[in-house]
Amino acid sequence: MKKLINIPNDVVDEMIDGYVKAHPKLVRKLNENKRSIVIASETRENKVGVLIGGGSGHEPAFMGYVGKGMADGVAVGNIFASPPPDPIVAATKAIDKGNGVVYIYGNYAGDLMNFGMAAELAELEEDIDIEFVVVNDDVASAPNNEKEKRRGIAGEFFVTKVAGAAAEKGYSLKEVAEVARQTNNVTRTMGVGLSPCYLPQTNEPSFTLENNEMEIGLGHHGEPGVEKGELQEADRVADRLVQDILNDITISKGNKVAVLVNGLGSTTKMELYIVFRRVEQILAEKSIEIYRSYVGNYSTSLEMGGCSVTLTKLDDELTELIDAEANCPMYAQL
């Protein structure tokens, strides 16, 4: 796999350097830690901070979502690896305005450990109150009665969106965390993998599929899915993804949803809109209203081929927060 890089082990730091130089009015890198990025503008006193983070390679997640109306800071890990505690603590201190910080991250062992350690250090060193929101929207990764084992994937975008809007509106620390957890609880994602990604350090595929194969439920890091099979037409794939979601969460006639059709890296916008077309048809047939739709690369895996579908069931409060403005280097809703 051909890549436009220099030294493989330097890709993350060079990406961050280019990113903050390209968007100096929106984000800045902390002098205290080169893996900590925070919003460039000064946020108001007593605003609850929102901190996200995870491994690189998922861009625009996670660092692309630092900005007004979204996250105040991000801790950046190596490719597909959790950030260590140090950049998490540095970003926490930088964004705390006196009312605490909400940590939002996916349900992975490294993130659970490192964000937990960082919270202990932040509370010990600076007396900063921390709340945790662990995202676990991936339907394929565990059965419904074991949701605590599920991975966090593209649904983290909606959780961050809601938390950032709530913090901007002046919600308290516990209120921001609670509405973010509520969003996670009503968010489900199912994905399909078509082709692997290649890590810069190894240039080896993250998994293998035959040319005529696809894998339903494949994880963002190449974790095994629930079913391998022959590549099907886009409509049939969308049918399967949406039906698995609707089998897992009750979304009834007259309900409103936010929909994300997310590309995993190399899948074209043409393909994603073809998938969205079928998702809209399925939901319309069930009299489920799509209140807002998002189509594109929101949480990728380098150049992996495939996509995921995310549905978030909306009530009045979540509708208002999903609607709120946001302005980040890699995402804007104005």
mmCIF file of C-alpha atoms in Angstrom:
data_model
loop_
_atom_site.group_PDB
_atom_site.id
_atom_site.type_symbol
_atom_site.label_atom_id
_atom_site.label_comp_id
_atom_site.label_asym_id
_atom_site.label_seq_id
_atom_site.Cartn_x
_atom_site.Cartn_y
_atom_site.Cartn_z
ATOM 1 C CA MET A 1 0.000 0.000 0.000
ATOM 2 C CA LYS A 2 1.488 3.341 -1.058
ATOM 3 C CA LYS A 3 1.439 6.112 1.559
ATOM 4 C CA LEU A 4 2.601 9.746 1.507
ATOM 5 C CA ILE A 5 4.630 9.674 4.707
ATOM 6 C CA ASN A 6 8.192 10.258 5.876
ATOM 7 C CA ILE A 7 9.463 8.094 8.728
ATOM 8 C CA PRO A 8 6.684 5.644 9.727
ATOM 9 C CA ASN A 9 7.164 6.155 13.457
ATOM 10 C CA ASP A 10 6.783 9.929 13.048
ATOM 11 C CA VAL A 11 3.424 9.948 11.266
ATOM 12 C CA VAL A 12 1.272 10.873 14.266
ATOM 13 C CA ASP A 13 3.447 13.757 15.474
ATOM 14 C CA GLU A 14 3.878 15.099 11.938
ATOM 15 C CA MET A 15 0.115 14.855 11.351
ATOM 16 C CA ILE A 16 -0.576 16.810 14.556
ATOM 17 C CA ASP A 17 2.021 19.424 13.599
ATOM 18 C CA GLY A 18 0.424 19.917 10.191
ATOM 19 C CA TYR A 19 -3.069 19.924 11.654
ATOM 20 C CA VAL A 20 -2.517 22.705 14.191
ATOM 21 C CA LYS A 21 -0.561 24.785 11.650
ATOM 22 C CA ALA A 22 -3.389 24.432 9.128
ATOM 23 C CA HIS A 23 -6.065 25.544 11.623
ATOM 24 C CA PRO A 24 -4.431 28.029 14.044
ATOM 25 C CA LYS A 25 -7.643 29.991 14.598
ATOM 26 C CA LEU A 26 -9.469 26.873 15.801
ATOM 27 C CA VAL A 27 -6.996 24.633 17.639
ATOM 28 C CA ARG A 28 -3.607 24.720 19.311
ATOM 29 C CA LYS A 29 -1.120 22.162 20.607
ATOM 30 C CA LEU A 30 -0.069 22.401 24.227
ATOM 31 C CA ASN A 31 3.557 23.164 24.975
ATOM 32 C CA GLU A 32 3.278 20.843 27.966
ATOM 33 C CA ASN A 33 2.474 17.821 25.812
ATOM 34 C CA LYS A 34 2.689 17.464 22.032
ATOM 35 C CA ARG A 35 -0.166 14.942 22.009
ATOM 36 C CA SER A 36 -2.639 17.347 23.670
ATOM 37 C CA ILE A 37 -4.742 19.612 21.420
ATOM 38 C CA VAL A 38 -7.235 22.164 22.737
ATOM 39 C CA ILE A 39 -9.585 24.771 21.344
ATOM 40 C CA ALA A 40 -7.718 27.923 20.316
ATOM 41 C CA SER A 41 -10.275 30.430 21.584
ATOM 42 C CA GLU A 42 -10.736 31.188 25.249
ATOM 43 C CA THR A 43 -13.782 29.468 26.726
ATOM 44 C CA ARG A 44 -15.875 31.140 29.393
ATOM 45 C CA GLU A 45 -15.305 30.662 33.091
ATOM 46 C CA ASN A 46 -17.378 27.921 34.759
ATOM 47 C CA LYS A 47 -18.055 26.157 31.469
ATOM 48 C CA VAL A 48 -17.852 22.369 31.791
ATOM 49 C CA GLY A 49 -14.971 21.000 29.751
ATOM 50 C CA VAL A 50 -15.445 18.165 27.255
ATOM 51 C CA LEU A 51 -12.401 16.001 26.569
ATOM 52 C CA ILE A 52 -12.251 13.237 23.969
ATOM 53 C CA GLY A 53 -9.457 10.988 22.833
ATOM 54 C CA GLY A 54 -8.299 7.749 21.330
ATOM 55 C CA GLY A 55 -5.922 6.297 18.826
ATOM 56 C CA SER A 56 -4.860 7.989 15.609
ATOM 57 C CA GLY A 57 -5.913 6.617 12.250
ATOM 58 C CA HIS A 58 -9.621 7.349 12.726
ATOM 59 C CA GLU A 59 -9.525 10.919 11.406
ATOM 60 C CA PRO A 60 -11.525 13.082 11.546
ATOM 61 C CA ALA A 61 -12.101 11.348 14.874
ATOM 62 C CA PHE A 62 -10.930 12.286 17.326
ATOM 63 C CA MET A 63 -8.874 15.424 16.944
ATOM 64 C CA GLY A 64 -11.068 16.803 14.170
ATOM 65 C CA TYR A 65 -13.883 17.374 16.651
ATOM 66 C CA VAL A 66 -12.214 19.971 18.875
ATOM 67 C CA GLY A 67 -13.984 23.293 18.512
ATOM 68 C CA LYS A 68 -16.886 25.427 19.651
ATOM 69 C CA GLY A 69 -19.966 23.310 20.269
ATOM 70 C CA MET A 70 -18.004 20.050 20.349
ATOM 71 C CA ALA A 71 -14.995 19.016 22.448
ATOM 72 C CA ASP A 72 -12.688 21.477 24.187
ATOM 73 C CA GLY A 73 -9.692 19.181 23.991
ATOM 74 C CA VAL A 74 -8.370 15.861 22.754
ATOM 75 C CA ALA A 75 -5.622 13.461 23.762
ATOM 76 C CA VAL A 76 -4.072 11.752 20.743
ATOM 77 C CA GLY A 77 -2.678 8.226 20.875
ATOM 78 C CA ASN A 78 -0.535 6.276 18.471
ATOM 79 C CA ILE A 79 -2.282 4.574 15.562
ATOM 80 C CA PHE A 80 -5.152 2.470 16.926
ATOM 81 C CA ALA A 81 -3.753 2.849 20.475
ATOM 82 C CA SER A 82 -5.095 4.674 23.495
ATOM 83 C CA PRO A 83 -3.353 7.893 24.528
ATOM 84 C CA PRO A 84 -1.347 7.444 27.736
ATOM 85 C CA PRO A 85 -2.411 9.346 30.873
ATOM 86 C CA ASP A 86 0.031 12.274 30.439
ATOM 87 C CA PRO A 87 -1.601 13.997 27.421
ATOM 88 C CA ILE A 88 -5.033 13.354 28.927
ATOM 89 C CA VAL A 89 -4.015 15.095 32.167
ATOM 90 C CA ALA A 90 -2.377 17.994 30.314
ATOM 91 C CA ALA A 91 -5.486 18.592 28.214
ATOM 92 C CA THR A 92 -7.715 18.271 31.284
ATOM 93 C CA LYS A 93 -5.822 20.998 33.112
ATOM 94 C CA ALA A 94 -5.887 23.253 30.059
ATOM 95 C CA ILE A 95 -9.650 23.091 29.483
ATOM 96 C CA ASP A 96 -10.890 23.068 33.082
ATOM 97 C CA LYS A 97 -12.755 26.295 33.871
ATOM 98 C CA GLY A 98 -13.712 25.479 37.415
ATOM 99 C CA ASN A 99 -16.722 23.202 36.918
ATOM 100 C CA GLY A 100 -14.992 19.978 35.959
ATOM 101 C CA VAL A 101 -14.407 17.971 32.809
ATOM 102 C CA VAL A 102 -16.347 15.174 31.094
ATOM 103 C CA TYR A 103 -14.236 12.420 29.522
ATOM 104 C CA ILE A 104 -15.775 10.739 26.440
ATOM 105 C CA TYR A 105 -14.057 7.702 24.959
ATOM 106 C CA GLY A 106 -14.727 4.292 23.464
ATOM 107 C CA ASN A 107 -15.118 1.071 25.401
ATOM 108 C CA TYR A 108 -11.612 -0.323 24.924
ATOM 109 C CA ALA A 109 -9.300 -1.722 27.595
ATOM 110 C CA GLY A 110 -6.514 0.804 27.009
ATOM 111 C CA ASP A 111 -8.866 3.790 27.071
ATOM 112 C CA LEU A 112 -10.621 2.556 30.205
ATOM 113 C CA MET A 113 -7.298 2.194 32.004
ATOM 114 C CA ASN A 114 -5.584 5.372 30.806
ATOM 115 C CA PHE A 115 -8.522 7.753 31.148
ATOM 116 C CA GLY A 116 -9.168 6.294 34.590
ATOM 117 C CA MET A 117 -5.567 6.891 35.652
ATOM 118 C CA ALA A 118 -5.649 10.402 34.205
ATOM 119 C CA ALA A 119 -8.802 11.244 36.164
ATOM 120 C CA GLU A 120 -7.137 10.159 39.395
ATOM 121 C CA LEU A 121 -4.112 12.341 38.648
ATOM 122 C CA ALA A 122 -6.223 15.362 37.666
ATOM 123 C CA GLU A 123 -8.283 15.094 40.820
ATOM 124 C CA LEU A 124 -5.192 14.584 42.991
ATOM 125 C CA GLU A 125 -3.004 17.304 41.460
ATOM 126 C CA GLU A 126 -5.550 19.988 40.569
ATOM 127 C CA ASP A 127 -8.744 18.965 42.388
ATOM 128 C CA ILE A 128 -10.608 18.752 39.043
ATOM 129 C CA ASP A 129 -13.904 16.878 39.114
ATOM 130 C CA ILE A 130 -14.186 14.287 36.345
ATOM 131 C CA GLU A 131 -17.171 12.434 34.904
ATOM 132 C CA PHE A 132 -16.821 9.493 32.503
ATOM 133 C CA VAL A 133 -18.918 8.644 29.444
ATOM 134 C CA VAL A 134 -17.937 5.318 27.881
ATOM 135 C CA VAL A 135 -19.343 4.847 24.377
ATOM 136 C CA ASN A 136 -20.464 1.332 23.382
ATOM 137 C CA ASP A 137 -22.699 1.661 20.320
ATOM 138 C CA ASP A 138 -21.388 -1.290 18.266
ATOM 139 C CA VAL A 139 -24.255 -3.786 18.048
ATOM 140 C CA ALA A 140 -22.083 -6.513 16.498
ATOM 141 C CA SER A 141 -19.516 -6.666 19.299
ATOM 142 C CA ALA A 142 -21.707 -8.207 22.035
ATOM 143 C CA PRO A 143 -25.335 -9.269 22.557
ATOM 144 C CA ASN A 144 -27.916 -6.848 23.938
ATOM 145 C CA ASN A 145 -27.812 -8.417 27.409
ATOM 146 C CA GLU A 146 -24.054 -7.775 27.534
ATOM 147 C CA LYS A 147 -24.000 -4.192 26.266
ATOM 148 C CA GLU A 148 -21.254 -3.289 28.723
ATOM 149 C CA LYS A 149 -18.890 -5.378 26.552
ATOM 150 C CA ARG A 150 -19.654 -3.542 23.313
ATOM 151 C CA ARG A 151 -17.078 -1.428 21.502
ATOM 152 C CA GLY A 152 -17.455 2.271 20.822
ATOM 153 C CA ILE A 153 -17.357 3.219 17.151
ATOM 154 C CA ALA A 154 -18.983 5.903 14.969
ATOM 155 C CA GLY A 155 -21.745 6.669 17.485
ATOM 156 C CA GLU A 156 -19.200 8.571 19.538
ATOM 157 C CA PHE A 157 -19.705 11.433 17.076
ATOM 158 C CA PHE A 158 -23.297 11.937 18.267
ATOM 159 C CA VAL A 159 -22.314 11.559 21.927
ATOM 160 C CA THR A 160 -19.639 14.243 21.521
ATOM 161 C CA LYS A 161 -22.026 16.482 19.592
ATOM 162 C CA VAL A 162 -24.626 16.364 22.346
ATOM 163 C CA ALA A 163 -22.132 16.786 25.186
ATOM 164 C CA GLY A 164 -20.459 19.754 23.503
ATOM 165 C CA ALA A 165 -23.771 21.487 22.883
ATOM 166 C CA ALA A 166 -24.920 20.856 26.452
ATOM 167 C CA ALA A 167 -21.698 22.309 27.843
ATOM 168 C CA GLU A 168 -22.111 25.396 25.642
ATOM 169 C CA LYS A 169 -25.654 25.853 26.959
ATOM 170 C CA GLY A 170 -24.412 25.926 30.540
ATOM 171 C CA TYR A 171 -25.328 22.453 31.763
ATOM 172 C CA SER A 172 -23.597 21.368 34.979
ATOM 173 C CA LEU A 173 -20.918 18.658 35.020
ATOM 174 C CA LYS A 174 -23.340 15.931 36.012
ATOM 175 C CA GLU A 175 -25.959 17.188 33.532
ATOM 176 C CA VAL A 176 -23.500 17.115 30.622
ATOM 177 C CA ALA A 177 -22.394 13.613 31.560
ATOM 178 C CA GLU A 178 -25.966 12.410 31.989
ATOM 179 C CA VAL A 179 -27.223 13.700 28.637
ATOM 180 C CA ALA A 180 -24.138 12.233 26.939
ATOM 181 C CA ARG A 181 -24.816 8.854 28.564
ATOM 182 C CA GLN A 182 -28.446 9.131 27.510
ATOM 183 C CA THR A 183 -27.285 9.694 23.929
ATOM 184 C CA ASN A 184 -25.046 6.646 24.118
ATOM 185 C CA ASN A 185 -27.965 4.591 25.442
ATOM 186 C CA VAL A 186 -30.141 5.437 22.416
ATOM 187 C CA THR A 187 -27.389 5.105 19.804
ATOM 188 C CA ARG A 188 -26.648 1.967 17.799
ATOM 189 C CA THR A 189 -24.159 1.276 14.999
ATOM 190 C CA MET A 190 -23.602 -1.606 12.586
ATOM 191 C CA GLY A 191 -20.832 -1.735 10.018
ATOM 192 C CA VAL A 192 -19.507 -3.743 7.095
ATOM 193 C CA GLY A 193 -15.894 -4.199 6.052
ATOM 194 C CA LEU A 194 -14.884 -4.577 2.412
ATOM 195 C CA SER A 195 -11.089 -4.224 2.464
ATOM 196 C CA PRO A 196 -8.341 -3.814 5.075
ATOM 197 C CA CYS A 197 -6.190 -0.901 6.104
ATOM 198 C CA TYR A 198 -2.394 -0.972 6.303
ATOM 199 C CA LEU A 199 -0.448 0.331 9.299
ATOM 200 C CA PRO A 200 2.396 2.661 8.252
ATOM 201 C CA GLN A 201 4.912 0.846 10.454
ATOM 202 C CA THR A 202 4.263 -2.611 8.990
ATOM 203 C CA ASN A 203 2.463 -2.056 5.666
ATOM 204 C CA GLU A 204 0.604 -5.281 6.454
ATOM 205 C CA PRO A 205 -3.188 -5.621 6.079
ATOM 206 C CA SER A 206 -5.230 -5.398 9.272
ATOM 207 C CA PHE A 207 -7.325 -8.395 8.133
ATOM 208 C CA THR A 208 -7.873 -10.409 4.990
ATOM 209 C CA LEU A 209 -10.903 -10.778 2.755
ATOM 210 C CA GLU A 210 -11.209 -12.324 -0.663
ATOM 211 C CA ASN A 211 -12.046 -9.981 -3.542
ATOM 212 C CA ASN A 212 -15.672 -11.135 -3.538
ATOM 213 C CA GLU A 213 -16.095 -11.125 0.255
ATOM 214 C CA MET A 214 -17.447 -8.705 2.853
ATOM 215 C CA GLU A 215 -17.639 -8.951 6.634
ATOM 216 C CA ILE A 216 -20.648 -7.769 8.640
ATOM 217 C CA GLY A 217 -19.848 -6.243 12.023
ATOM 218 C CA LEU A 218 -16.117 -5.822 11.472
ATOM 219 C CA GLY A 219 -14.490 -3.626 14.132
ATOM 220 C CA HIS A 220 -12.710 -0.347 13.428
ATOM 221 C CA HIS A 221 -9.347 -1.942 14.183
ATOM 222 C CA GLY A 222 -10.052 -5.094 12.193
ATOM 223 C CA GLU A 223 -11.657 -6.981 15.078
ATOM 224 C CA PRO A 224 -13.647 -9.978 13.800
ATOM 225 C CA GLY A 225 -17.245 -9.332 12.830
ATOM 226 C CA VAL A 226 -20.255 -11.598 13.083
ATOM 227 C CA GLU A 227 -20.432 -12.952 9.551
ATOM 228 C CA LYS A 228 -18.281 -13.258 6.445
ATOM 229 C CA GLY A 229 -19.992 -13.757 3.127
ATOM 230 C CA GLU A 230 -20.160 -12.948 -0.542
ATOM 231 C CA LEU A 231 -20.260 -9.250 -1.403
ATOM 232 C CA GLN A 232 -23.862 -8.121 -1.837
ATOM 233 C CA GLU A 233 -25.539 -5.133 -3.459
ATOM 234 C CA ALA A 234 -25.645 -1.906 -1.462
ATOM 235 C CA ASP A 235 -29.404 -2.193 -0.769
ATOM 236 C CA ARG A 236 -29.035 -5.663 0.715
ATOM 237 C CA VAL A 237 -26.125 -4.536 2.885
ATOM 238 C CA ALA A 238 -28.097 -1.515 4.131
ATOM 239 C CA ASP A 239 -31.087 -3.778 4.845
ATOM 240 C CA ARG A 240 -28.916 -5.985 7.031
ATOM 241 C CA LEU A 241 -27.244 -3.145 8.935
ATOM 242 C CA VAL A 242 -30.479 -1.274 9.663
ATOM 243 C CA GLN A 243 -32.412 -4.406 10.578
ATOM 244 C CA ASP A 244 -29.745 -5.482 13.070
ATOM 245 C CA ILE A 245 -29.989 -2.041 14.679
ATOM 246 C CA LEU A 246 -33.803 -2.093 14.822
ATOM 247 C CA ASN A 247 -33.693 -5.585 16.319
ATOM 248 C CA ASP A 248 -31.546 -4.197 19.138
ATOM 249 C CA ILE A 249 -33.364 -0.969 20.056
ATOM 250 C CA THR A 250 -37.042 -0.036 19.966
ATOM 251 C CA ILE A 251 -37.594 2.752 17.431
ATOM 252 C CA SER A 252 -41.295 3.037 16.680
ATOM 253 C CA LYS A 253 -43.565 4.635 14.136
ATOM 254 C CA GLY A 254 -43.472 8.413 14.587
ATOM 255 C CA ASN A 255 -40.100 8.453 16.353
ATOM 256 C CA LYS A 256 -37.322 10.781 15.186
ATOM 257 C CA VAL A 257 -33.717 9.724 14.564
ATOM 258 C CA ALA A 258 -30.399 11.198 13.589
ATOM 259 C CA VAL A 259 -28.671 9.058 10.953
ATOM 260 C CA LEU A 260 -24.971 8.761 10.224
ATOM 261 C CA VAL A 261 -23.734 6.806 7.211
ATOM 262 C CA ASN A 262 -20.022 6.748 7.922
ATOM 263 C CA GLY A 263 -17.219 5.823 5.548
ATOM 264 C CA LEU A 264 -14.323 3.794 6.920
ATOM 265 C CA GLY A 265 -11.664 5.513 4.818
ATOM 266 C CA SER A 266 -11.593 4.490 1.161
ATOM 267 C CA THR A 267 -15.294 4.100 0.397
ATOM 268 C CA THR A 268 -16.480 6.880 -1.898
ATOM 269 C CA LYS A 269 -19.189 9.438 -1.228
ATOM 270 C CA MET A 270 -21.027 7.930 -4.206
ATOM 271 C CA GLU A 271 -21.284 4.604 -2.396
ATOM 272 C CA LEU A 272 -22.197 6.195 0.926
ATOM 273 C CA TYR A 273 -25.090 8.135 -0.601
ATOM 274 C CA ILE A 274 -26.321 4.960 -2.288
ATOM 275 C CA VAL A 275 -26.371 3.319 1.137
ATOM 276 C CA PHE A 276 -28.096 6.339 2.686
ATOM 277 C CA ARG A 277 -30.743 6.221 -0.055
ATOM 278 C CA ARG A 278 -31.723 2.727 1.084
ATOM 279 C CA VAL A 279 -31.542 3.612 4.788
ATOM 280 C CA GLU A 280 -34.000 6.448 4.161
ATOM 281 C CA GLN A 281 -36.341 4.110 2.277
ATOM 282 C CA ILE A 282 -36.338 1.559 5.100
ATOM 283 C CA LEU A 283 -37.075 4.158 7.770
ATOM 284 C CA ALA A 284 -39.742 5.891 5.666
ATOM 285 C CA GLU A 285 -41.518 2.564 5.190
ATOM 286 C CA LYS A 286 -41.620 2.261 8.992
ATOM 287 C CA SER A 287 -42.764 5.898 9.435
ATOM 288 C CA ILE A 288 -39.576 6.758 11.319
ATOM 289 C CA GLU A 289 -38.556 10.366 10.675
ATOM 290 C CA ILE A 290 -34.966 11.221 9.813
ATOM 291 C CA TYR A 291 -34.558 14.533 11.602
ATOM 292 C CA ARG A 292 -30.895 15.078 10.672
ATOM 293 C CA SER A 293 -28.603 13.096 8.417
ATOM 294 C CA TYR A 294 -24.825 12.931 8.164
ATOM 295 C CA VAL A 295 -23.027 11.190 5.283
ATOM 296 C CA GLY A 296 -19.268 11.012 4.906
ATOM 297 C CA ASN A 297 -16.079 10.070 6.721
ATOM 298 C CA TYR A 298 -16.693 10.779 10.402
ATOM 299 C CA SER A 299 -14.771 7.924 12.049
ATOM 300 C CA THR A 300 -12.405 6.029 9.757
ATOM 301 C CA SER A 301 -9.763 3.329 9.962
ATOM 302 C CA LEU A 302 -7.001 4.669 7.734
ATOM 303 C CA GLU A 303 -7.885 3.447 4.206
ATOM 304 C CA MET A 304 -10.223 0.616 5.234
ATOM 305 C CA GLY A 305 -13.048 -0.055 2.801
ATOM 306 C CA GLY A 306 -16.616 -0.238 4.063
ATOM 307 C CA CYS A 307 -19.104 1.799 6.018
ATOM 308 C CA SER A 308 -21.285 1.867 9.079
ATOM 309 C CA VAL A 309 -24.816 3.035 9.806
ATOM 310 C CA THR A 310 -25.618 4.773 13.089
ATOM 311 C CA LEU A 311 -29.093 5.609 14.394
ATOM 312 C CA THR A 312 -29.685 7.829 17.422
ATOM 313 C CA LYS A 313 -33.245 7.964 18.736
ATOM 314 C CA LEU A 314 -34.136 11.573 19.517
ATOM 315 C CA ASP A 315 -36.353 13.150 22.142
ATOM 316 C CA ASP A 316 -36.958 16.899 22.384
ATOM 317 C CA GLU A 317 -33.813 17.591 24.402
ATOM 318 C CA LEU A 318 -31.514 15.571 22.157
ATOM 319 C CA THR A 319 -33.089 17.149 19.070
ATOM 320 C CA GLU A 320 -32.227 20.625 20.339
ATOM 321 C CA LEU A 321 -28.653 19.610 21.175
ATOM 322 C CA ILE A 322 -28.084 17.806 17.870
ATOM 323 C CA ASP A 323 -29.324 20.987 16.135
ATOM 324 C CA ALA A 324 -26.850 23.277 17.919
ATOM 325 C CA GLU A 325 -24.050 24.993 16.035
ATOM 326 C CA ALA A 326 -20.544 23.578 16.023
ATOM 327 C CA ASN A 327 -17.324 24.703 14.386
ATOM 328 C CA CYS A 328 -14.300 22.414 14.235
ATOM 329 C CA PRO A 329 -11.489 22.009 11.711
ATOM 330 C CA MET A 330 -12.956 18.801 10.292
ATOM 331 C CA TYR A 331 -16.662 19.354 10.993
ATOM 332 C CA ALA A 332 -18.910 22.391 11.053
ATOM 333 C CA GLN A 333 -22.649 22.792 11.549
ATOM 334 C CA LEU A 334 -23.540 26.456 11.318
#
